[in-house]
PDB file of C-alpha atoms and ligand atoms in Angstrom:
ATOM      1  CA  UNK A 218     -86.598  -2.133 150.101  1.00 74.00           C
ATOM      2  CA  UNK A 219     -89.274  -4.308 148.040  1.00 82.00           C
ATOM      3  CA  UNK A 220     -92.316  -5.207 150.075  1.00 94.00           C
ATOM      4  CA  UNK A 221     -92.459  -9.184 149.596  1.00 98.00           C
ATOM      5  CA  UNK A 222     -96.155 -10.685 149.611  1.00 98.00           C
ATOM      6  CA  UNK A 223     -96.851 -14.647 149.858  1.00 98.00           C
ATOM      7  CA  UNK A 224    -100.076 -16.105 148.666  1.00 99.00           C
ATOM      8  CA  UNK A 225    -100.820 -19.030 149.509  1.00 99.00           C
ATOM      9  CA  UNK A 226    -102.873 -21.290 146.513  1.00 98.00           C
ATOM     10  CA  UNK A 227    -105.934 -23.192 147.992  1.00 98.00           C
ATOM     11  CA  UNK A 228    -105.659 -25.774 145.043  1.00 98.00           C
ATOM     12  CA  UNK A 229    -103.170 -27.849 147.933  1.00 98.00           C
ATOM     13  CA  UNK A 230    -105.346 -27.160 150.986  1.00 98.00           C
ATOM     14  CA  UNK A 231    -108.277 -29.269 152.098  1.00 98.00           C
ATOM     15  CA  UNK A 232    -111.634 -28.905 150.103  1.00 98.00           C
ATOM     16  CA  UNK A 233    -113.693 -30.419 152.374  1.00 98.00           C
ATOM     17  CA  UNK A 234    -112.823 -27.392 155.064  1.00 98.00           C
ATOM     18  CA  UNK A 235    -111.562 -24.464 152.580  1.00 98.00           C
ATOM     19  CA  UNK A 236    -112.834 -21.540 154.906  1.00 98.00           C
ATOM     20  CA  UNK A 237    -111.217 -22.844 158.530  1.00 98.00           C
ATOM     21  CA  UNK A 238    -108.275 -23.345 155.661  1.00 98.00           C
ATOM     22  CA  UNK A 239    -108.086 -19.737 154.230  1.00 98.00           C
ATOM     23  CA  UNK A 240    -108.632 -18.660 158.180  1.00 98.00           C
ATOM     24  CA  UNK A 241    -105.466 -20.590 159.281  1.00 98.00           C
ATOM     25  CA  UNK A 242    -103.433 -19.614 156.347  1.00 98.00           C
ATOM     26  CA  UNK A 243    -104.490 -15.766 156.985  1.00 98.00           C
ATOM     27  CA  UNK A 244    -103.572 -16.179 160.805  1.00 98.00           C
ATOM     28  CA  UNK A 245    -100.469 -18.245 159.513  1.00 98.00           C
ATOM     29  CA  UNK A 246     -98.957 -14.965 157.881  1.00 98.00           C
ATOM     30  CA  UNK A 247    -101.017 -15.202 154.129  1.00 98.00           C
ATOM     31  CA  UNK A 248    -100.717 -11.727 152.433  1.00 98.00           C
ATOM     32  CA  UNK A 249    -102.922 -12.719 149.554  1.00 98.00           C
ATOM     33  CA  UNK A 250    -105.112 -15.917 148.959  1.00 99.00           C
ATOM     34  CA  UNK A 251    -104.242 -17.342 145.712  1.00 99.00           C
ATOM     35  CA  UNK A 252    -107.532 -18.667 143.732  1.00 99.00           C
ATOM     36  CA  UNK A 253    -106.837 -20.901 140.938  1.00 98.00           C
ATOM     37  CA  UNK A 254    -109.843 -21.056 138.251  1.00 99.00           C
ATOM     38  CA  UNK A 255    -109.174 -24.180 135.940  1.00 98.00           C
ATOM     39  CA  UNK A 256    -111.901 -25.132 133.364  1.00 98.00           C
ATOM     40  CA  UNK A 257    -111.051 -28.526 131.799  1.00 98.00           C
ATOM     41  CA  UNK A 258    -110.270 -26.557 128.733  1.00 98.00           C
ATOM     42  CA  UNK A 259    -107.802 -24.242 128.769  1.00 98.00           C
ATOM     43  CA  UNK A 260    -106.214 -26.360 130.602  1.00 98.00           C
ATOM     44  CA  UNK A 261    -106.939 -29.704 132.020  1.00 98.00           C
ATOM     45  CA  UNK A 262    -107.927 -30.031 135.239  1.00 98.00           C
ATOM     46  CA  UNK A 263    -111.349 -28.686 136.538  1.00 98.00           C
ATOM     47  CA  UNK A 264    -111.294 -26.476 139.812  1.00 98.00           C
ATOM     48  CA  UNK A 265    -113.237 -24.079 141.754  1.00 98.00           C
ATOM     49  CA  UNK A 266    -115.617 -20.706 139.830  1.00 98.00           C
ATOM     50  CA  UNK A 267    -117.405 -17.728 141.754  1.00 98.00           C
ATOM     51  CA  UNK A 268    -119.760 -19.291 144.000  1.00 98.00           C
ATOM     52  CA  UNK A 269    -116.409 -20.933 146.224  1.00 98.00           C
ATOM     53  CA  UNK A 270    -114.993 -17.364 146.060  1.00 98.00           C
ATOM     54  CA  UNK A 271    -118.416 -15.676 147.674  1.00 98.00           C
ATOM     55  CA  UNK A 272    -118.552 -18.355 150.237  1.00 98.00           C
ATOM     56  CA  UNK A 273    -114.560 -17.947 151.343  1.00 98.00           C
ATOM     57  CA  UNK A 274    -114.856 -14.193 150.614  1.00 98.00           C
ATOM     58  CA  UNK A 275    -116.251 -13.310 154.467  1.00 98.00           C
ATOM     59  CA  UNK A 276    -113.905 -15.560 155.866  1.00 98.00           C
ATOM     60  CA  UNK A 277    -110.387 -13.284 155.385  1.00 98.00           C
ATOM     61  CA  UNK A 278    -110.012  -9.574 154.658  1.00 98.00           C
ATOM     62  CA  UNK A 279    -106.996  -9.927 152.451  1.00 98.00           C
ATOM     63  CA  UNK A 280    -106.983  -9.787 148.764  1.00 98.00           C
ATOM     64  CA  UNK A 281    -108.079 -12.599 147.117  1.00 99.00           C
ATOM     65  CA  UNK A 282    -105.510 -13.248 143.875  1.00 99.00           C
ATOM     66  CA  UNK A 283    -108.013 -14.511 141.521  1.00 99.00           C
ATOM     67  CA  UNK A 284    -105.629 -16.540 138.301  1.00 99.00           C
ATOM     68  CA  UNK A 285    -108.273 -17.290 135.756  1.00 99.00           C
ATOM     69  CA  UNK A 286    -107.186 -20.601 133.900  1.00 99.00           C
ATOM     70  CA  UNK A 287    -110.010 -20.532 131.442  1.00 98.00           C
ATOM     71  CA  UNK A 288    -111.262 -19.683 128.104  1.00 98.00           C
ATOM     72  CA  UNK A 289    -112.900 -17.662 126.984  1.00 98.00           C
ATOM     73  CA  UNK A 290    -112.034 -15.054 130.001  1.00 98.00           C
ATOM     74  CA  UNK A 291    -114.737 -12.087 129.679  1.00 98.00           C
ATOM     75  CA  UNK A 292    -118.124 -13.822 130.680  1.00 98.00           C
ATOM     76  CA  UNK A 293    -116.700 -15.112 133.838  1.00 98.00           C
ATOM     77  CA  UNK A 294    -114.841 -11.745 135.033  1.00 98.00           C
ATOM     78  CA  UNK A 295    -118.324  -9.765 136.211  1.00 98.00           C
ATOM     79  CA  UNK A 296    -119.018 -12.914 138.111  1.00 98.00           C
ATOM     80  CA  UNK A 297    -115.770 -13.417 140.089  1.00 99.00           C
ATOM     81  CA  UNK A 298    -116.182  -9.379 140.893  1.00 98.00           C
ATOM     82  CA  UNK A 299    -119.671  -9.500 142.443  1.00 98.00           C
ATOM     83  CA  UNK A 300    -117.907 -12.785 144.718  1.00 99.00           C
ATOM     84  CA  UNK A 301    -115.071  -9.980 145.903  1.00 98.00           C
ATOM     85  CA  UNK A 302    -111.919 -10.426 144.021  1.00 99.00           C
ATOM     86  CA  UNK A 303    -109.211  -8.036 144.508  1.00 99.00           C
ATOM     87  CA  UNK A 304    -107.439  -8.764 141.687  1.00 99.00           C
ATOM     88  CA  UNK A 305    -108.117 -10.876 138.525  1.00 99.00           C
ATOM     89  CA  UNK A 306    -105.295 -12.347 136.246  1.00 99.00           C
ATOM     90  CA  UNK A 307    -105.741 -14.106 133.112  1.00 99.00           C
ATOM     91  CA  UNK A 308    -103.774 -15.806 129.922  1.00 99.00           C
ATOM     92  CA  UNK A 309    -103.394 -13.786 127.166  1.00 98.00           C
ATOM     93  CA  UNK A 310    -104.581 -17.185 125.205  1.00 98.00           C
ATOM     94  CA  UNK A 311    -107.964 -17.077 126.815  1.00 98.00           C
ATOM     95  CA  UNK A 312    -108.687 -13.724 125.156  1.00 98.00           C
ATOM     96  CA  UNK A 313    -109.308 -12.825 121.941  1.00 97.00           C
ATOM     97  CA  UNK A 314    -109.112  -9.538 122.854  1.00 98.00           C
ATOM     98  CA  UNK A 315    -106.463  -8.493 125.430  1.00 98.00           C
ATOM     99  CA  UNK A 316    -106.536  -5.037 125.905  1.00 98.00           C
ATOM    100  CA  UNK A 317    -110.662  -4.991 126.211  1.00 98.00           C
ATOM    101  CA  UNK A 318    -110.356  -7.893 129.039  1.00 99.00           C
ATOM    102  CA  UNK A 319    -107.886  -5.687 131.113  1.00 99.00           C
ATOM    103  CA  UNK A 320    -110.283  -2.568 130.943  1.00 99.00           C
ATOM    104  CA  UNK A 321    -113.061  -5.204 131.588  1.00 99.00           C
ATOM    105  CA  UNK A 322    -111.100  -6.041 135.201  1.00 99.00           C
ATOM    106  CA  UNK A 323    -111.141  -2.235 135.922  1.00 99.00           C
ATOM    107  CA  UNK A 324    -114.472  -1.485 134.855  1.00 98.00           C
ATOM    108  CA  UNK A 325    -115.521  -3.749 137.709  1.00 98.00           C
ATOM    109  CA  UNK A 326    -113.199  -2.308 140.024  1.00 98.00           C
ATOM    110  CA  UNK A 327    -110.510  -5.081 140.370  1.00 99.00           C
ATOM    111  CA  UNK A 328    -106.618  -5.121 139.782  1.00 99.00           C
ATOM    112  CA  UNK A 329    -105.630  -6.783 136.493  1.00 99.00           C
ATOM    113  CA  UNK A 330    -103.018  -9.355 135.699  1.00 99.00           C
ATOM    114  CA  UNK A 331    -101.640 -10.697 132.600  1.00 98.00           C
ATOM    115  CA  UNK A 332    -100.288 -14.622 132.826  1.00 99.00           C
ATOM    116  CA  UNK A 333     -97.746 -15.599 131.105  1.00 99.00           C
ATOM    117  CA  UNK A 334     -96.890 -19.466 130.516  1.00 99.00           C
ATOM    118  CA  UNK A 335     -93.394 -21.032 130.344  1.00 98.00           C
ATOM    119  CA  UNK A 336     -93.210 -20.578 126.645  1.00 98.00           C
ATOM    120  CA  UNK A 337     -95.191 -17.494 126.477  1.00 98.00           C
ATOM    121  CA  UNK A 338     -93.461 -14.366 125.560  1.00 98.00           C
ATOM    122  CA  UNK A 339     -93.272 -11.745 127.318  1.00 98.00           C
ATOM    123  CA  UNK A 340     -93.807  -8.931 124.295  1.00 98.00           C
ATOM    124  CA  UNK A 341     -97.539  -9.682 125.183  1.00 98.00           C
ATOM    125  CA  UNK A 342     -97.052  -6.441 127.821  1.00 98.00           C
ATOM    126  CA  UNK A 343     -95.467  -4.272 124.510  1.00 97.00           C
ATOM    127  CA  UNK A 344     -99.049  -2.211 124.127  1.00 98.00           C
ATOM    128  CA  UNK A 345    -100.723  -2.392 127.514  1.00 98.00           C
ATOM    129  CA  UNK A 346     -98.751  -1.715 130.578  1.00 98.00           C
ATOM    130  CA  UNK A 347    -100.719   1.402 131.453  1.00 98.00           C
ATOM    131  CA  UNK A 348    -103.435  -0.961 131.811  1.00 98.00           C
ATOM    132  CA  UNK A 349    -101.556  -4.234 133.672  1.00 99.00           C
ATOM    133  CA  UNK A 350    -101.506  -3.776 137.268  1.00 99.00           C
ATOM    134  CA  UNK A 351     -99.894  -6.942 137.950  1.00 99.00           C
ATOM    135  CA  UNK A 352     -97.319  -9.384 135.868  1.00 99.00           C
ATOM    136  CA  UNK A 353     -97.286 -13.402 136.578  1.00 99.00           C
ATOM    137  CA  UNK A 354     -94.768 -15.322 135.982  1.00 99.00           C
ATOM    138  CA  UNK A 355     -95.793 -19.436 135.728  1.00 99.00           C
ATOM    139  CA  UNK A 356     -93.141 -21.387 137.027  1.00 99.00           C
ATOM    140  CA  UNK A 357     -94.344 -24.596 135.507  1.00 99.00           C
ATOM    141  CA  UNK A 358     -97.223 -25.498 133.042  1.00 98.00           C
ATOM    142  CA  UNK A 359    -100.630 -24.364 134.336  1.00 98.00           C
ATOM    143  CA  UNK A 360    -103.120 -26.993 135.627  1.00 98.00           C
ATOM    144  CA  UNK A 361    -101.753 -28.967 138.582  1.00 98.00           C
ATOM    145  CA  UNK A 362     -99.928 -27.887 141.881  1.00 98.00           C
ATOM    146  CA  UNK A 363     -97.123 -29.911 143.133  1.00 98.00           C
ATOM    147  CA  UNK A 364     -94.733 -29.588 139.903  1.00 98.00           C
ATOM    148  CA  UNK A 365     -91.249 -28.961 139.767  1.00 98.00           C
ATOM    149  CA  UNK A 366     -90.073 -25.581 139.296  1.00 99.00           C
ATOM    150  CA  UNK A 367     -88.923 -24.373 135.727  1.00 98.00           C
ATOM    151  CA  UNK A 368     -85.734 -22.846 135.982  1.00 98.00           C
ATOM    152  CA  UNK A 369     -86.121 -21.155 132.911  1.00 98.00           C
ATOM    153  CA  UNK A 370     -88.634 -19.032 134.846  1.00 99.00           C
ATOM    154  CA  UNK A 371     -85.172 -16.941 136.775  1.00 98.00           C
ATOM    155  CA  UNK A 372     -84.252 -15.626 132.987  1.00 98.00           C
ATOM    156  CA  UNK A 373     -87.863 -14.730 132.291  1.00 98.00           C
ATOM    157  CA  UNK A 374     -88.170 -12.494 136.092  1.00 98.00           C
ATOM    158  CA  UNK A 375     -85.216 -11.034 135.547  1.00 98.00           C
ATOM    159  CA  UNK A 376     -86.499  -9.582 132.230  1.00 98.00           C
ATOM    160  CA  UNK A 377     -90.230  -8.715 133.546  1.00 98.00           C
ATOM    161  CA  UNK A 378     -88.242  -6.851 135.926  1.00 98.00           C
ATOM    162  CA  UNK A 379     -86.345  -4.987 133.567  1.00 98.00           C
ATOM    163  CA  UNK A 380     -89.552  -3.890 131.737  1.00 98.00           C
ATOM    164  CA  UNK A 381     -91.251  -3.222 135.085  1.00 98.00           C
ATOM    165  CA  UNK A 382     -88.574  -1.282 136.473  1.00 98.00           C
ATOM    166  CA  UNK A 383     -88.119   0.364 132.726  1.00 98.00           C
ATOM    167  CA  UNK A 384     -91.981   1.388 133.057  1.00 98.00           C
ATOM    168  CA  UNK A 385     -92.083   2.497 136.710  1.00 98.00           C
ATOM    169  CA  UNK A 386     -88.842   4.982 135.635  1.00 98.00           C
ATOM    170  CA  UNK A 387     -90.924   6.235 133.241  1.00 98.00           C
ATOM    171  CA  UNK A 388     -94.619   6.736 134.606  1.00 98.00           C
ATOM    172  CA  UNK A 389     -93.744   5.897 138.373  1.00 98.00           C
ATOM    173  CA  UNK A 390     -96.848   3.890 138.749  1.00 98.00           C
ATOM    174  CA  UNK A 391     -95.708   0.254 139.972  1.00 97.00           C
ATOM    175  CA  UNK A 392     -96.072  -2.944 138.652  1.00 98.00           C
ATOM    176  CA  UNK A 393     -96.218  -6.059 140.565  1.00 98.00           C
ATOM    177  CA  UNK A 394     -94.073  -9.373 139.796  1.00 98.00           C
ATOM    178  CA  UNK A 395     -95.575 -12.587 140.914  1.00 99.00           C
ATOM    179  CA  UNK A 396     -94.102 -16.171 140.609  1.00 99.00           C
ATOM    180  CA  UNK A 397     -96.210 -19.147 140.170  1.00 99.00           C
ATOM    181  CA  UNK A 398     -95.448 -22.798 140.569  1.00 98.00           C
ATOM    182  CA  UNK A 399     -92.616 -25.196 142.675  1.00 98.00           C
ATOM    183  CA  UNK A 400     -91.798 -22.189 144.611  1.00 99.00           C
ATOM    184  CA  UNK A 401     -90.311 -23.994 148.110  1.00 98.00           C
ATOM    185  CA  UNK A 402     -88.382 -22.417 151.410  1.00 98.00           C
ATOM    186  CA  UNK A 403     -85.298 -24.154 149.793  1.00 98.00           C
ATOM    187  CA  UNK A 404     -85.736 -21.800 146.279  1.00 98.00           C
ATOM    188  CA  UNK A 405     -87.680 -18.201 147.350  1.00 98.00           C
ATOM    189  CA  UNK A 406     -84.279 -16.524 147.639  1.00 98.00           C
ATOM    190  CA  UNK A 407     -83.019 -17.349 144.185  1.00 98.00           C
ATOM    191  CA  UNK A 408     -86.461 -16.664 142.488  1.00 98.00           C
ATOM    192  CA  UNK A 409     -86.991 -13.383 144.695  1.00 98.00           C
ATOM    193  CA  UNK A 410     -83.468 -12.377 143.797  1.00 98.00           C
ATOM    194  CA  UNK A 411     -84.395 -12.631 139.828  1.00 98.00           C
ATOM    195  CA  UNK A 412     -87.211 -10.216 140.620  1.00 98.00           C
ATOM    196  CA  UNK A 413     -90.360 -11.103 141.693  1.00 98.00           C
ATOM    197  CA  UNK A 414     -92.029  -9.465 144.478  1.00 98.00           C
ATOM    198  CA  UNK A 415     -95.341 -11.627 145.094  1.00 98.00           C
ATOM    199  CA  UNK A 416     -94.820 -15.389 145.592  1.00 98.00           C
ATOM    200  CA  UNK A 417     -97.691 -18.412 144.967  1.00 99.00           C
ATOM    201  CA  UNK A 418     -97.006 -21.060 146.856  1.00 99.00           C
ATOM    202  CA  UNK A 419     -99.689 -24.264 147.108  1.00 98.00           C
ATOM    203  CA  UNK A 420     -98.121 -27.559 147.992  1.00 98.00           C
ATOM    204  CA  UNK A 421     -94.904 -25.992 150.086  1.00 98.00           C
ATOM    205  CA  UNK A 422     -97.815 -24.374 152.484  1.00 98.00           C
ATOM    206  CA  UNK A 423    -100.423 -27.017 152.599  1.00 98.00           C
ATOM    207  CA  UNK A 424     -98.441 -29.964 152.304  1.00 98.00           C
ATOM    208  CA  UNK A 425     -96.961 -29.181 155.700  1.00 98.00           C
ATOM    209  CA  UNK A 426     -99.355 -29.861 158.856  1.00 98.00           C
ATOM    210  CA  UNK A 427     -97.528 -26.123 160.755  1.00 98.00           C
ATOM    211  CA  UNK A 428     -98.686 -23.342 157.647  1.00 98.00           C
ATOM    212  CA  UNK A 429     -96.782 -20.091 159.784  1.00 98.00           C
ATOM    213  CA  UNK A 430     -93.848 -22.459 160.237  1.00 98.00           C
ATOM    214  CA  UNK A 431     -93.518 -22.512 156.622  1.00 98.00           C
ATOM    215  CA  UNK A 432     -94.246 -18.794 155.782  1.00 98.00           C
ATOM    216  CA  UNK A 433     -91.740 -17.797 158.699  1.00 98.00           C
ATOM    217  CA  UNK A 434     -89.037 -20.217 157.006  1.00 98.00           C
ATOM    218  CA  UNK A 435     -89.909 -18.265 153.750  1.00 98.00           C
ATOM    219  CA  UNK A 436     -90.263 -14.706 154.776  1.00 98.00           C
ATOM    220  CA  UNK A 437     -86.322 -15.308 156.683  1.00 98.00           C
ATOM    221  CA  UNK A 438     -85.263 -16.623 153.426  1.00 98.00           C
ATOM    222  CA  UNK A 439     -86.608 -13.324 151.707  1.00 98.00           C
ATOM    223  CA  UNK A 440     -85.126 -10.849 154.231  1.00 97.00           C
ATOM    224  CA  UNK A 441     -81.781 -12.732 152.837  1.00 95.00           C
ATOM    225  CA  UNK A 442     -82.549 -10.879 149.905  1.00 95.00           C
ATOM    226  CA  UNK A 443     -82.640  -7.193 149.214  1.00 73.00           C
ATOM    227  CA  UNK A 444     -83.893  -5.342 145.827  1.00 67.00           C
TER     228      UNK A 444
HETATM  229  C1  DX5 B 145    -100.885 -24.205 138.780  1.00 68.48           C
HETATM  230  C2  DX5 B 145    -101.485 -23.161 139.696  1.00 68.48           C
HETATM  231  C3  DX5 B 145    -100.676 -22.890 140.896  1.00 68.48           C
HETATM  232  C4  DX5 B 145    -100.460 -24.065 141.812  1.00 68.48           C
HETATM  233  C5  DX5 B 145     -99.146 -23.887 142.504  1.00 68.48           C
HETATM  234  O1  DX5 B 145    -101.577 -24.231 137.596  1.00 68.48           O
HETATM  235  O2  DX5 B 145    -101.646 -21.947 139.010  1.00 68.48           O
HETATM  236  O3  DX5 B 145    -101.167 -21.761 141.612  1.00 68.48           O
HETATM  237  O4  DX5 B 145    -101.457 -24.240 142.768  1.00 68.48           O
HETATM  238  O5  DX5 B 145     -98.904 -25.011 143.272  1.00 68.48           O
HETATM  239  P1  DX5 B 145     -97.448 -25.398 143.795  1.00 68.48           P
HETATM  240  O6  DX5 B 145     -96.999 -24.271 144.666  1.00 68.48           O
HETATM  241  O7  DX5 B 145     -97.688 -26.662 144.530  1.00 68.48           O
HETATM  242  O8  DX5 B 145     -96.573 -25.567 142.580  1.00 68.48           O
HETATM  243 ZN1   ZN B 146    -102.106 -20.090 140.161  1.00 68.48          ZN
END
C-alpha cells in the first residue's frame, strides 16, 4: 500500500504568525511543510527566501518541501540548506544546467526535485533519474495559490507514474510523485488515483479556520484509494 504524505503550502496561511501556523498545521496532521520560493521573475509574484525558512525551521521537525520558483536556481540552493531544508525542488527552466543543480542539492545533503509546469514535458527526467529523488507535478501555472486545478495534470501523473514505477522495477530505489495546485477534499481521490503519492495543498488547508478537520477529510478520501 502507498504511504500518502500531505504538505501543507504556507503561501495561504497567515504571515503575520507563520511559526504558531506551521505549529498548528504540524499538530493538525502536516507530513511535510510546503515552502514556496517565488522571485518576481521566474514567475510573478514575490514570496518568502532562506532567512523565513531558518526562523520556521525550529518550530516543526518534519521535512520542510522547499519548491524553488526562481531563476537562476544554483546561488540560492547552499543558502536554503544551511536554513534546514529537507528537500529542494526546482524548474528545469531556472537552470541552465540540470543535471549539475541536482548533484548541487545532494552535495549539500538535501533530497532533489525536478518541477514540471503544465506545459512542461516530462522527457526532462530521460537522463537523470538516478539523480531525482522526487517528481512534481504543477497542477496549475506556478505563482499564486488559490487556482483551479488543471485537469490535464491526471494524464500527466498517470505517465510520471509509469516512468517512476518503470525506474523503481529496474533499480528499486523509489521515486516520489507530488501534486501541486487546486488540490481540494472534493478531488484528492481522483488525483491520488492517477498516481501521485505526496499532495500540496495551500488554500484547501488555510482557507478553513479547523486545519486537522481538513487533513482528516483528506486522508479518508485517500484511504478510498489503494495503489
Ligand atoms: C503555486 C504554489 C503552490 C500553491 C498551492 O505556485 O507552488 O504551492 O501554494 O496553492 P493551492 O493549494 O491553493 O492551489
Ligand atoms: Zn508549490
Amino acid at each position: 500500500m502507498t504511504q500518502f504524505r500531505i504538505a501543507p503550502s504556507i503561501l495561504s496561511a497567515d504571515f503575520s504568525r507563520l511559526g504558531e501556523e506551521v505549529r498548528n498545521v504540524v499538530a493538525a496532521g502536516a507530513d511535510w511543510i510546503h515552502f514556496d520560493v517565488m522571485d518576481n521573475h521566474y514567475v510573478p509574484n514575490l514570496t518568502i527566501g532562506p532567512l523565513v525558512c531558518e526562523a520556521l525551521r525550529p518550530h516543526v521537525q518534519v521535512p520542510i518541501d522547499v519548491h524553488l520558483m526562481v531563476r537562476p536556481v544554483d546561488r540560492i540552493v547552499p543558502d536554503f540548506a544551511k536554513a534546514g531544508a529537507n528537500r529542494i525542488s526546482f524548474h528545469p527552466e531556472g537552470s541552465d544546467h540540470i543535471d549539475r543543480t541536482l548533484s548541487l542539492i545532494h552535495d549539500h545533503g538535501c533530497k532533489s526535485g525536478l518541477v514540471f509546469n503544465p506545459a512542461t514535458s516530462l522527457s526532462y527526467l530521460d537522463h537523470v533519474m538516478d539523480k531525482v529523488d522526487l517528481v512534481l507535478i504543477m497542477s496549475v501555472n506556478p505563482g499564486f495559490g488559490g487556482q483551479s486545478f488543471i485537469p490535464e495534470a491526471l494524464n500527466k501523473l498517470r505517465e510520471a507514474r509509469a516512468r517512476i514505477d518503470a525506474y523503481k522495477e529496474k533499480t528499486g530505489r523509489e521515486i516520489l510523485l507530488e501534486v501541486d495546485g487546486g488540490v481540494k477534499i472534493d478531488n484528492i481521490a481522483e488525483i491520488a488515483a492517477a498516481g501521485a503519492d505526496t499532495f500540496v495543498a495551500g488554500s484547501a488547508i488555510f482557507g478553513k479556520p479547523d486545519y486537522k478537520a481538513v487533513i482528516d477529510q483528506m486522508r479518508s478520501e485517500l484511504a478510498k484509494v489503494a495503489h
